[in-house]
CSV table of C-alpha atoms in Angstrom, one decimal:
chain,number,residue,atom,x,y,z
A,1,UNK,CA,97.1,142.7,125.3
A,2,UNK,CA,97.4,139.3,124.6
A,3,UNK,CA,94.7,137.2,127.3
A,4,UNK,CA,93.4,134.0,125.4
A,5,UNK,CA,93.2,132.6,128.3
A,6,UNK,CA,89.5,133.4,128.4
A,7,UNK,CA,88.7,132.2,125.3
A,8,UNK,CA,87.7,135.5,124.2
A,9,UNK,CA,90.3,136.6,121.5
A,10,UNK,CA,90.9,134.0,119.1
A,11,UNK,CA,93.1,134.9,117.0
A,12,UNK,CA,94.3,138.4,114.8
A,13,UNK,CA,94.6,138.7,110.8
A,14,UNK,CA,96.6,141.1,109.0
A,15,UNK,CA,95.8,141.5,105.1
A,16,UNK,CA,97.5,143.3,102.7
A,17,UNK,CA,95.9,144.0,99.4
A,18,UNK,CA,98.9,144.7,96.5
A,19,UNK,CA,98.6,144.7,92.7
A,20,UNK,CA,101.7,145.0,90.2
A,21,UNK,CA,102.3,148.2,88.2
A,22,UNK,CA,101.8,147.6,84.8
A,23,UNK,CA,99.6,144.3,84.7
A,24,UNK,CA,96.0,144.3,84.1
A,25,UNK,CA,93.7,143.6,87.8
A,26,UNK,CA,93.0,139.5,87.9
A,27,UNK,CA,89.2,140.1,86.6
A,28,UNK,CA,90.2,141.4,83.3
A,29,UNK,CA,93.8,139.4,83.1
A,30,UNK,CA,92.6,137.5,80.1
A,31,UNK,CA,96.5,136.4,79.4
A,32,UNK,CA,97.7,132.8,81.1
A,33,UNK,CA,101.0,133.8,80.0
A,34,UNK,CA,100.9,137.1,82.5
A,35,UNK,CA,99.1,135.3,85.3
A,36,UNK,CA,102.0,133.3,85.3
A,37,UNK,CA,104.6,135.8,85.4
A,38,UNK,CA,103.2,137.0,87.7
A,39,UNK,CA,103.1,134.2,89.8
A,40,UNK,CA,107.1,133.9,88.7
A,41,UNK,CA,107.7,137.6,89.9
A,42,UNK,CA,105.9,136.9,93.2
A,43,UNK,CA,107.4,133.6,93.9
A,44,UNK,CA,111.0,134.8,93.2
A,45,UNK,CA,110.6,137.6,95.3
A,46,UNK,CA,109.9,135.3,98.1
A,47,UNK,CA,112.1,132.5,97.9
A,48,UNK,CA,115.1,133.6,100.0
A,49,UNK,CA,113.3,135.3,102.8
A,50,UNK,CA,111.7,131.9,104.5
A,51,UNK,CA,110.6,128.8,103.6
A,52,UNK,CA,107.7,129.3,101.5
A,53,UNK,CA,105.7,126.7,99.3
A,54,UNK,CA,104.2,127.5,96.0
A,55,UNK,CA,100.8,125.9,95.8
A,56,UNK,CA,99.6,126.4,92.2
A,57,UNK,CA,95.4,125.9,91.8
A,58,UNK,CA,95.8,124.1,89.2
A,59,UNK,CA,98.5,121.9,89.9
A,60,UNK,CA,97.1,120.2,93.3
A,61,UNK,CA,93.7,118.4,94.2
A,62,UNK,CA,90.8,119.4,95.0
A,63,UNK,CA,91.2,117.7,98.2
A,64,UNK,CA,94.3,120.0,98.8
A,65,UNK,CA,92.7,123.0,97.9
A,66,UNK,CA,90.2,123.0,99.8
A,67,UNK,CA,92.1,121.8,103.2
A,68,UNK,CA,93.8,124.8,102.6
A,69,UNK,CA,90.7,126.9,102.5
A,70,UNK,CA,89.6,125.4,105.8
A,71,UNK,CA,92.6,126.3,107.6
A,72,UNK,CA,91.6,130.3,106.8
A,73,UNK,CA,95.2,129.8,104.2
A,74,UNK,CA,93.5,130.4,101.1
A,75,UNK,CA,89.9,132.0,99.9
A,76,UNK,CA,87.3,130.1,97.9
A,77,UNK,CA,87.3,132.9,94.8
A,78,UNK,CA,91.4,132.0,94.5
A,79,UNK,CA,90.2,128.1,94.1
A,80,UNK,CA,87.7,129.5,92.0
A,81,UNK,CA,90.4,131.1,89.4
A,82,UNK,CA,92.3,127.5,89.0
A,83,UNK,CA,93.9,127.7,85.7
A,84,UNK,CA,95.8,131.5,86.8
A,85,UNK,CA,95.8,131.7,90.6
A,86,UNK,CA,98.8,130.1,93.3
A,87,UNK,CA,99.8,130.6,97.0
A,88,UNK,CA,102.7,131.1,98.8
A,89,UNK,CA,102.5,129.9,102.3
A,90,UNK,CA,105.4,129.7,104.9
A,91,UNK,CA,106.7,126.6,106.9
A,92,UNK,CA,104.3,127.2,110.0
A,93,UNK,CA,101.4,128.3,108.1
A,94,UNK,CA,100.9,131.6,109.9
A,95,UNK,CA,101.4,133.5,106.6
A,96,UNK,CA,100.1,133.1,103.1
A,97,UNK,CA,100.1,135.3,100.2
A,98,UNK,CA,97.4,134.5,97.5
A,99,UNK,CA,98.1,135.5,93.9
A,100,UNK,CA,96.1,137.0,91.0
A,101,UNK,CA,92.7,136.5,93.4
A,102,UNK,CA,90.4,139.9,93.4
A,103,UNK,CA,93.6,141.3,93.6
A,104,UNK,CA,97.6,140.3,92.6
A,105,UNK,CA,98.3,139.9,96.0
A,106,UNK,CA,96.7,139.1,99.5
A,107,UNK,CA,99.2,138.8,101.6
A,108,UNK,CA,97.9,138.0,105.3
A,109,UNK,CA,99.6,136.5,108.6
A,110,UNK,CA,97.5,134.9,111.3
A,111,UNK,CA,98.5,134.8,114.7
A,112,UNK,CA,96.8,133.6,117.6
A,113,UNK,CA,95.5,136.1,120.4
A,114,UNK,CA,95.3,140.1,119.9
A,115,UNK,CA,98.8,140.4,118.2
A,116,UNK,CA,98.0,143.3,115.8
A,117,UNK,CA,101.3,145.1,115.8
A,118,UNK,CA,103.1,141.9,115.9
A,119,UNK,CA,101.4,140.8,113.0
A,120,UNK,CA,101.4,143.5,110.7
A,121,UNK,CA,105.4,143.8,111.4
A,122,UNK,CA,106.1,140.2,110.2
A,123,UNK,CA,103.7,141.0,106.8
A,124,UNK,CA,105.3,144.1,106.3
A,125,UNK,CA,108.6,142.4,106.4
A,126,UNK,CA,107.2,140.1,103.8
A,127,UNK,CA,105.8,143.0,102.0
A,128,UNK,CA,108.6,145.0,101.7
A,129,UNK,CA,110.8,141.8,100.5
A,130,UNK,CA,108.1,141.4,97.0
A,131,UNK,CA,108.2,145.3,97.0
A,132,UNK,CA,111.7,145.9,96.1
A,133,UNK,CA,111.7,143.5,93.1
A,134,UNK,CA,108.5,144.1,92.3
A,135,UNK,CA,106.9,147.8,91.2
A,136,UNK,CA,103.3,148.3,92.9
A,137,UNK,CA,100.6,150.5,91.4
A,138,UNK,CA,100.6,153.2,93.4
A,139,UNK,CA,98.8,156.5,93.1
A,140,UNK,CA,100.6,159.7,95.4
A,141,UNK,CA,97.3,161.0,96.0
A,142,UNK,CA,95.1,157.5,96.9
A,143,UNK,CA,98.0,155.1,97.7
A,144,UNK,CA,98.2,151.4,96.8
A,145,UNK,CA,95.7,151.3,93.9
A,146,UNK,CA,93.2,147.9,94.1
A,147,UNK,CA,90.5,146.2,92.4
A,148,UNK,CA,87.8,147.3,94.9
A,149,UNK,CA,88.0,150.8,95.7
A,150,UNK,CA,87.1,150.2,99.3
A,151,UNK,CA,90.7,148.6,99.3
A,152,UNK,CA,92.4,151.9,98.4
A,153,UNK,CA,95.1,153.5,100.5
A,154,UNK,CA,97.0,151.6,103.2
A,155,UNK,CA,95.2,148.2,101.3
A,156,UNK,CA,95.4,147.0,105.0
A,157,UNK,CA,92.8,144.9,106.5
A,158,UNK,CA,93.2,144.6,110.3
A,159,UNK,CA,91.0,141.9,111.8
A,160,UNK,CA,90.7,140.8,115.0
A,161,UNK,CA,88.5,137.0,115.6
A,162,UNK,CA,86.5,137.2,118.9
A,163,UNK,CA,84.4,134.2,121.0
A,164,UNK,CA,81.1,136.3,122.0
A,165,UNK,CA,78.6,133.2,123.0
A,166,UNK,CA,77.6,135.5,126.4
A,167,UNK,CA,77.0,138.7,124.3
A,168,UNK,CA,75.2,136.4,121.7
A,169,UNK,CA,73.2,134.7,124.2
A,170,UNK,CA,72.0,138.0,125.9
A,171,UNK,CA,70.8,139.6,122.7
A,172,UNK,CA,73.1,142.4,123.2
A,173,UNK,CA,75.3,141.7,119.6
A,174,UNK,CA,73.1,143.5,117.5
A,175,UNK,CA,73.6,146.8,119.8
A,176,UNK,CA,77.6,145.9,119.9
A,177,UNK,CA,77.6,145.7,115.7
A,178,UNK,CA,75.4,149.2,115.2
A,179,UNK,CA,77.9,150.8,118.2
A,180,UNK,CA,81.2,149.6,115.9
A,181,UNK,CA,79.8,150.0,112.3
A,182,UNK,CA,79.3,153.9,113.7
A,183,UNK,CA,82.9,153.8,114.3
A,184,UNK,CA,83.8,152.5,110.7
A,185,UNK,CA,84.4,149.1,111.8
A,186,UNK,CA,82.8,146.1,110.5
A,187,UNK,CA,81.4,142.8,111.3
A,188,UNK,CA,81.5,139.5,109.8
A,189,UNK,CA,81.3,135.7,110.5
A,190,UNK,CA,84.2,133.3,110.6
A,191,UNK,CA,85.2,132.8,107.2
A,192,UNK,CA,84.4,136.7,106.3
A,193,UNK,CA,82.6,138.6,103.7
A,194,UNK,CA,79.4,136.7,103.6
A,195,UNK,CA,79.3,134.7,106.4
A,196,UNK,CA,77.7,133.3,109.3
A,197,UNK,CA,78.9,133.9,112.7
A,198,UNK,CA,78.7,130.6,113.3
A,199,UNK,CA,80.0,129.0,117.0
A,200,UNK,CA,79.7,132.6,118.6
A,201,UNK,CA,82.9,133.8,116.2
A,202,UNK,CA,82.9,137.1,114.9
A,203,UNK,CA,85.2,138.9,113.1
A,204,UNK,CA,85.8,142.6,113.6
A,205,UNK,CA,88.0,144.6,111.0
A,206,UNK,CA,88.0,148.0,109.8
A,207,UNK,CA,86.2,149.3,106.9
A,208,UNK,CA,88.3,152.5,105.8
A,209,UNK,CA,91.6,152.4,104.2
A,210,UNK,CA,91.6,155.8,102.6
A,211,UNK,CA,92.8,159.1,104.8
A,212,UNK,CA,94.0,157.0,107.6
A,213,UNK,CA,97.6,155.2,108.5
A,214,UNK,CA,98.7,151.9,109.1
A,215,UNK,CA,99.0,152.7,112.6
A,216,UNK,CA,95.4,154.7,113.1
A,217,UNK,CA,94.1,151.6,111.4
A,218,UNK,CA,95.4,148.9,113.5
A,219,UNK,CA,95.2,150.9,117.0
A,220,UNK,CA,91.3,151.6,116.7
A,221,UNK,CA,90.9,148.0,116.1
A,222,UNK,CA,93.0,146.8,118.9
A,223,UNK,CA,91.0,149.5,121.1
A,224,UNK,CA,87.3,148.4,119.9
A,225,UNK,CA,88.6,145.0,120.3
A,226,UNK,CA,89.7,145.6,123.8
A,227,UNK,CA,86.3,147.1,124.5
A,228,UNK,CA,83.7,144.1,123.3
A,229,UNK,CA,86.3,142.0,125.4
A,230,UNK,CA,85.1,143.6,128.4
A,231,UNK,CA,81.9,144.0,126.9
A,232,UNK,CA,81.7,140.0,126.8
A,233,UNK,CA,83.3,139.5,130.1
A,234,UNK,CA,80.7,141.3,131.6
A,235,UNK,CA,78.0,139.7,130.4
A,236,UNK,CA,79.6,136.0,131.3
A,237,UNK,CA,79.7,137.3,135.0
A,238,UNK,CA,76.0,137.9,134.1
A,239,UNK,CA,75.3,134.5,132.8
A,240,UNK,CA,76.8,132.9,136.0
A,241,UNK,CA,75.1,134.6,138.7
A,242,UNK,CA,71.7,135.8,137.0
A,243,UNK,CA,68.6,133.5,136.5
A,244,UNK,CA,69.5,131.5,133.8
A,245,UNK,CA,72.8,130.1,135.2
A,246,UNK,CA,71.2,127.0,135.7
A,247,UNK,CA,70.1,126.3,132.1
A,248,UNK,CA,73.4,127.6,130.7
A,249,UNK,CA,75.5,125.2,133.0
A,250,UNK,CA,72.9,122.5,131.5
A,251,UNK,CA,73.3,123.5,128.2
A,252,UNK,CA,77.1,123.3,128.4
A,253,UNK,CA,77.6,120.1,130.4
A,254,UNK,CA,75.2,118.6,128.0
A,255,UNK,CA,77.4,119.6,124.9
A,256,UNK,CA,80.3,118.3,126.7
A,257,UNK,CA,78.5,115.0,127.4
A,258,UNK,CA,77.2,114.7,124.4
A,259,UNK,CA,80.6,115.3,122.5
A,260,UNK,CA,82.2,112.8,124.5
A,261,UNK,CA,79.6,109.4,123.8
A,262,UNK,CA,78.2,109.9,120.8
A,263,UNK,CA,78.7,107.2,118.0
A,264,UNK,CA,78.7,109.8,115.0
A,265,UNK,CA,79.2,113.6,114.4
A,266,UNK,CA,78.6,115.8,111.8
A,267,UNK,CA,81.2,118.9,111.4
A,268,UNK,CA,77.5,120.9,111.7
A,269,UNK,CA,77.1,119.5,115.3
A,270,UNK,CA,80.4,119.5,116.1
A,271,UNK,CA,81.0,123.2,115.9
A,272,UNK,CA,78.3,123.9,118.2
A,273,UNK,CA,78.7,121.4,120.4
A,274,UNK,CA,82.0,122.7,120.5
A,275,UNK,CA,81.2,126.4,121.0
A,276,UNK,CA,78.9,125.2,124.1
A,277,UNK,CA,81.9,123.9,125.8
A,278,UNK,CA,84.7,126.4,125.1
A,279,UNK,CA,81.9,128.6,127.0
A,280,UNK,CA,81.4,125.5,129.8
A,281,UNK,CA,85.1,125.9,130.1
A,282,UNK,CA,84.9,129.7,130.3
A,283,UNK,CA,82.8,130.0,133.0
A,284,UNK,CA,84.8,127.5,134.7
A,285,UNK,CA,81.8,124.2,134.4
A,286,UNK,CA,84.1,122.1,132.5
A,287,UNK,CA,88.3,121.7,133.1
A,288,UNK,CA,89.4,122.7,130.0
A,289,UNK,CA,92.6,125.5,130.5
A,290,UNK,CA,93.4,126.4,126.5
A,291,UNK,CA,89.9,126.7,124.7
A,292,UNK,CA,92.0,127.1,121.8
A,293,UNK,CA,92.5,123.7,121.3
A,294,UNK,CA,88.9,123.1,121.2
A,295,UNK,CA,89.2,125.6,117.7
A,296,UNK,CA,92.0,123.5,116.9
A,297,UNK,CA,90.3,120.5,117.2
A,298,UNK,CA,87.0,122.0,114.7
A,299,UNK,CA,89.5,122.8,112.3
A,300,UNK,CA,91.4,119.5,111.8
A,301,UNK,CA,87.6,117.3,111.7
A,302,UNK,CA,86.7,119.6,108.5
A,303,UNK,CA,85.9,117.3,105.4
A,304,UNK,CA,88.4,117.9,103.4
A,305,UNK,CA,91.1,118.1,106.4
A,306,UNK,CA,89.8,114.7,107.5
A,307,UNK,CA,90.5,113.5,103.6
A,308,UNK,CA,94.1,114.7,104.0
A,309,UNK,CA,94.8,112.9,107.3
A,310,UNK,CA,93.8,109.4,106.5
A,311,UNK,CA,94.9,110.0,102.9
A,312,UNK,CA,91.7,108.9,100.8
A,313,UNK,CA,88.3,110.4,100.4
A,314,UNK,CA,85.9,109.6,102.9
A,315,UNK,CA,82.6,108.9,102.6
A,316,UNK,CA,80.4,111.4,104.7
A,317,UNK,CA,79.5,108.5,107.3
A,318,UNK,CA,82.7,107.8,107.8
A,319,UNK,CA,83.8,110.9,108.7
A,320,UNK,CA,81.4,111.4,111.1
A,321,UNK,CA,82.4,108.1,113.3
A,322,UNK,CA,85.7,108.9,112.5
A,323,UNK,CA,85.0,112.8,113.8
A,324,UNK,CA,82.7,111.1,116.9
A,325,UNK,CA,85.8,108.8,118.1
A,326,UNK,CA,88.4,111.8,117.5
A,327,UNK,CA,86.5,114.6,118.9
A,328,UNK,CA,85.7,112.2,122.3
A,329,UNK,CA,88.9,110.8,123.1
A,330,UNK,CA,90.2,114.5,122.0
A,331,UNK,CA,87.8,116.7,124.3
A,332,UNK,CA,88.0,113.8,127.2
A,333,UNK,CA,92.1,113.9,127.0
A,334,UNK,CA,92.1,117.9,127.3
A,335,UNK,CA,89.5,117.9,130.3
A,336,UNK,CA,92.0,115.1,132.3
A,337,UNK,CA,95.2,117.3,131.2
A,338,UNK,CA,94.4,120.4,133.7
């Protein structure tokens, strides 16, 4: 299952968690000279299979670094470990592979839609490539051996990113989070451990890597995610027959008319303003067909992405009339295009 065309699954992330036999984990790798070689050992492996760039943290700007981070390519604690940490990320930016962050590796590819098996198969691919120049730690008994023990096993984090504004809006998402923590799942905002769900975005993933397969894994997280899809369409139907239909068609016709005349715009305001009218689109108020581009679109007016694009750093006013003009003539140009 695949249907984005709702809106309701964003996008899938596979992550594999990998550290190298014989080299102290990244917290307690005290060396520069092995945080380097390792770096070497990784890159090397890599080279030949696709076109990856290294990205070392200490060798681009903060700018850079960051733009990276907004695009879900990097995390903040790799930024955080400048002077030992790098990435490897591939020609269409659907995979990365972090080094010497909590672990050696994080390797992850991002596709968009509920891809899981797809996913995993193309990291895999990649994994196998570092693995048969490189020796992992690896323990018969509890597999793949990783700085946090909740990593242990597969090392496989199977994520799914879901659009839940109806669920959210009907109180029902703290019911949906108890029912899929009892199944070992987990819950967390858009950019992960920590985090807010901000926009309606939640990110479902499992929480046990131990005892279970690769395929277990990624099946019951395709299956749950299946589930709070239906979950959501259901309460959508909800939200445009039941009594507040009217105030929900108000609030997302506003967002959308707001988006579309206002003279500035913080990243804050766009966001929800945004998530307001990938719903208005959902429920069929406003003629947007992809409400992926509307995620695209929150992504590229980012601070630090907006830095990159006009090539100098911006001063926070004039990224938001820059992100006002953009995001208008942007959301207007995909509401004409239907």
């Amino acid at each position: 299952m695949s249907n984005i065309s709702d809106g309701t699954l964003v996008s899938t992330r596979i992550r594999l968690a990998r550290n190298l036999e014989g080299y102290p984990f990244p917290s307690h790798l005290k060396d520069e000279k092995q945080a380097k070689e390792i770096i070497r050992l990784v890159s090397s492996g890599l080279n030949r299979l696709d076109d990856f760039k290294l990205y070392y943290m200490d060798g681009i700007s903060e700018w850079e670094a960051n733009s990276l981070k907004e695009n879900h390519l990097i995390s903040p604690d790799l930024i955080a470990r400048k002077r030992s940490a790098a990435a490897l990320i591939n020609s269409d930016r659907s995979i990365s592979v972090m080094i010497n962050e909590e672990d050696h590796l994080r390797e992850q590819c991002i596709i968009k839609g509920l891809h899981l098996k797809r996913a995993y198969d193309r990291l895999s691919a990649i994994d196998s490539k570092i693995g048969r120049s490189i020796k992992f730690a690896y323990d018969e008994q509890l597999g793949y051996l990783t700085a946090c023990p909740t990593n242990l096993g597969t090392g496989l984090r199977a994520s799914v990113m879901l659009f839940l504004p109806a669920l959210t809006l009907n109180g029902n998402m703290r019911e949906v989070v108890r029912s899929i923590s009892r199944l070992g799942l987990t819950v967390r905002g858009i950019y992960g451990e920590g985090s807010e769900a901000e926009g309606y975005m939640y990110q479902v993933s499992n929480e046990v890597t131990l005892g279970v397969s690769e395929d277990e894994i990624i099946s019951q997280v395709d299956e749950v995610a299946q589930k709070i899809c239906a979950l959501e369409n259901a309460e959508r139907n909800k939200l445009k027959t039941g009594s507040a239909r009217l105030t929900v068609k108000d609030k997302c016709l506003r967002a959308y008319g707001v988006a579309t005349n206002c003279a500035v715009l913080s990243s804050v305001e766009l966001t929800r303003l945004a998530a307001d009218i990938k719903l208005g689109a959902c429920l069929g108020y406003i003629p947007i067909a992809n409400v992926s581009d509307i995620d695209d679109l929150v992504a590229r007016m980012q601070p630090y992405n907006m830095n990159i694009s006009a090539g100098r750093e911006l001063t926070a006013g004039e990224r938001d009339v820059y992100r006002a003009e953009y995001a208008s003539a942007h959301i207007k140009k995909l509401a004409s295009a239907r």
